[in-house]
JSON list of C-alpha atoms in Angstrom, two decimals:
[
{"chain": "H", "resi": 1, "resn": "MET", "atom": "CA", "xyz": [-2.93, 12.98, 4.86]},
{"chain": "H", "resi": 2, "resn": "PHE", "atom": "CA", "xyz": [-3.76, 11.92, 1.33]},
{"chain": "H", "resi": 3, "resn": "THR", "atom": "CA", "xyz": [-1.77, 8.83, 0.33]},
{"chain": "H", "resi": 4, "resn": "ILE", "atom": "CA", "xyz": [-1.28, 6.91, -2.90]},
{"chain": "H", "resi": 5, "resn": "VAL", "atom": "CA", "xyz": [0.06, 3.34, -2.90]},
{"chain": "H", "resi": 6, "resn": "VAL", "atom": "CA", "xyz": [1.34, 1.82, -6.15]},
{"chain": "H", "resi": 7, "resn": "TYR", "atom": "CA", "xyz": [2.74, -1.68, -6.36]},
{"chain": "H", "resi": 8, "resn": "ASP", "atom": "CA", "xyz": [4.27, -4.22, -8.71]},
{"chain": "H", "resi": 9, "resn": "ILE", "atom": "CA", "xyz": [3.93, -7.56, -6.92]},
{"chain": "H", "resi": 10, "resn": "ASN", "atom": "CA", "xyz": [4.52, -11.16, -7.93]},
{"chain": "H", "resi": 11, "resn": "VAL", "atom": "CA", "xyz": [1.16, -12.65, -8.93]},
{"chain": "H", "resi": 12, "resn": "LYS", "atom": "CA", "xyz": [1.41, -15.16, -6.05]},
{"chain": "H", "resi": 13, "resn": "ARG", "atom": "CA", "xyz": [1.12, -12.32, -3.51]},
{"chain": "H", "resi": 14, "resn": "THR", "atom": "CA", "xyz": [-1.20, -9.91, -5.33]},
{"chain": "H", "resi": 15, "resn": "ALA", "atom": "CA", "xyz": [-4.44, -10.99, -3.63]},
{"chain": "H", "resi": 16, "resn": "ARG", "atom": "CA", "xyz": [-2.88, -10.70, -0.16]},
{"chain": "H", "resi": 17, "resn": "VAL", "atom": "CA", "xyz": [-1.45, -7.25, -0.85]},
{"chain": "H", "resi": 18, "resn": "MET", "atom": "CA", "xyz": [-4.80, -6.08, -2.27]},
{"chain": "H", "resi": 19, "resn": "ARG", "atom": "CA", "xyz": [-6.64, -7.27, 0.87]},
{"chain": "H", "resi": 20, "resn": "ILE", "atom": "CA", "xyz": [-4.19, -5.38, 3.07]},
{"chain": "H", "resi": 21, "resn": "CYS", "atom": "CA", "xyz": [-4.49, -2.15, 1.05]},
{"chain": "H", "resi": 22, "resn": "LYS", "atom": "CA", "xyz": [-8.31, -2.36, 0.93]},
{"chain": "H", "resi": 23, "resn": "LYS", "atom": "CA", "xyz": [-8.40, -2.21, 4.75]},
{"chain": "H", "resi": 24, "resn": "TYR", "atom": "CA", "xyz": [-6.90, 1.28, 4.66]},
{"chain": "H", "resi": 25, "resn": "LEU", "atom": "CA", "xyz": [-7.44, 2.87, 1.23]},
{"chain": "H", "resi": 26, "resn": "GLU", "atom": "CA", "xyz": [-9.75, 2.92, -1.79]},
{"chain": "H", "resi": 27, "resn": "HIS", "atom": "CA", "xyz": [-8.94, 0.75, -4.82]},
{"chain": "H", "resi": 28, "resn": "VAL", "atom": "CA", "xyz": [-8.79, 2.99, -7.92]},
{"chain": "H", "resi": 29, "resn": "GLN", "atom": "CA", "xyz": [-6.90, 0.90, -10.50]},
{"chain": "H", "resi": 30, "resn": "LYS", "atom": "CA", "xyz": [-5.33, -2.56, -10.78]},
{"chain": "H", "resi": 31, "resn": "SER", "atom": "CA", "xyz": [-2.36, -1.83, -8.55]},
{"chain": "H", "resi": 32, "resn": "VAL", "atom": "CA", "xyz": [-3.20, 1.63, -7.25]},
{"chain": "H", "resi": 33, "resn": "PHE", "atom": "CA", "xyz": [-4.88, 2.60, -3.98]},
{"chain": "H", "resi": 34, "resn": "GLU", "atom": "CA", "xyz": [-5.51, 6.09, -2.62]},
{"chain": "H", "resi": 35, "resn": "GLY", "atom": "CA", "xyz": [-7.23, 7.92, 0.19]},
{"chain": "H", "resi": 36, "resn": "SER", "atom": "CA", "xyz": [-6.86, 9.86, 3.40]},
{"chain": "H", "resi": 37, "resn": "ILE", "atom": "CA", "xyz": [-5.08, 8.04, 6.19]},
{"chain": "H", "resi": 38, "resn": "THR", "atom": "CA", "xyz": [-3.56, 8.95, 9.54]},
{"chain": "H", "resi": 39, "resn": "GLU", "atom": "CA", "xyz": [0.15, 8.60, 10.17]},
{"chain": "H", "resi": 40, "resn": "ALA", "atom": "CA", "xyz": [-0.52, 5.78, 12.65]},
{"chain": "H", "resi": 41, "resn": "LYS", "atom": "CA", "xyz": [-2.61, 3.82, 10.17]},
{"chain": "H", "resi": 42, "resn": "LEU", "atom": "CA", "xyz": [-0.04, 4.42, 7.44]},
{"chain": "H", "resi": 43, "resn": "ASN", "atom": "CA", "xyz": [2.62, 2.91, 9.68]},
{"chain": "H", "resi": 44, "resn": "LYS", "atom": "CA", "xyz": [0.40, -0.15, 10.27]},
{"chain": "H", "resi": 45, "resn": "LEU", "atom": "CA", "xyz": [-0.18, -0.46, 6.52]},
{"chain": "H", "resi": 46, "resn": "LYS", "atom": "CA", "xyz": [3.56, -0.32, 5.83]},
{"chain": "H", "resi": 47, "resn": "LYS", "atom": "CA", "xyz": [4.28, -3.01, 8.43]},
{"chain": "H", "resi": 48, "resn": "GLU", "atom": "CA", "xyz": [1.62, -5.33, 7.01]},
{"chain": "H", "resi": 49, "resn": "LEU", "atom": "CA", "xyz": [2.82, -4.80, 3.45]},
{"chain": "H", "resi": 50, "resn": "PHE", "atom": "CA", "xyz": [6.46, -5.38, 4.40]},
{"chain": "H", "resi": 51, "resn": "ARG", "atom": "CA", "xyz": [5.53, -8.75, 5.92]},
{"chain": "H", "resi": 52, "resn": "ALA", "atom": "CA", "xyz": [3.53, -9.72, 2.79]},
{"chain": "H", "resi": 53, "resn": "ILE", "atom": "CA", "xyz": [6.17, -9.07, 0.12]},
{"chain": "H", "resi": 54, "resn": "VAL", "atom": "CA", "xyz": [9.51, -10.49, -0.98]},
{"chain": "H", "resi": 55, "resn": "LYS", "atom": "CA", "xyz": [11.91, -7.57, -1.05]},
{"chain": "H", "resi": 56, "resn": "ASP", "atom": "CA", "xyz": [13.97, -8.82, -4.01]},
{"chain": "H", "resi": 57, "resn": "GLU", "atom": "CA", "xyz": [10.93, -9.54, -6.21]},
{"chain": "H", "resi": 58, "resn": "ASP", "atom": "CA", "xyz": [8.29, -6.96, -5.30]},
{"chain": "H", "resi": 59, "resn": "SER", "atom": "CA", "xyz": [8.03, -3.19, -5.37]},
{"chain": "H", "resi": 60, "resn": "ILE", "atom": "CA", "xyz": [5.73, -0.85, -3.43]},
{"chain": "H", "resi": 61, "resn": "ILE", "atom": "CA", "xyz": [5.82, 2.93, -3.71]},
{"chain": "H", "resi": 62, "resn": "ILE", "atom": "CA", "xyz": [3.93, 5.16, -1.26]},
{"chain": "H", "resi": 63, "resn": "TYR", "atom": "CA", "xyz": [3.30, 8.83, -2.03]},
{"chain": "H", "resi": 64, "resn": "LYS", "atom": "CA", "xyz": [2.30, 11.05, 0.88]},
{"chain": "H", "resi": 65, "resn": "CYS", "atom": "CA", "xyz": [0.61, 14.32, -0.03]},
{"chain": "H", "resi": 66, "resn": "GLU", "atom": "CA", "xyz": [0.38, 16.88, 2.75]},
{"chain": "H", "resi": 67, "resn": "SER", "atom": "CA", "xyz": [-1.43, 20.18, 2.60]},
{"chain": "H", "resi": 68, "resn": "ILE", "atom": "CA", "xyz": [0.64, 23.26, 3.36]},
{"chain": "H", "resi": 69, "resn": "THR", "atom": "CA", "xyz": [-2.35, 25.34, 4.41]}
]
């Protein structure tokens, strides 16, 4: 499925979050990654990102785009 990840992260954690996202998706803008990814890899990405952020300070939004054909 095609996935877009957008984040607003404290500068202290930005490099770590970028490294995690680069393992799974293509970097297209400062805080935007996109690409095709399997559901299993998306779950791994989410787990890694959750461990890297501070919930009260950081924000990550993941858009999943599925084809209906």
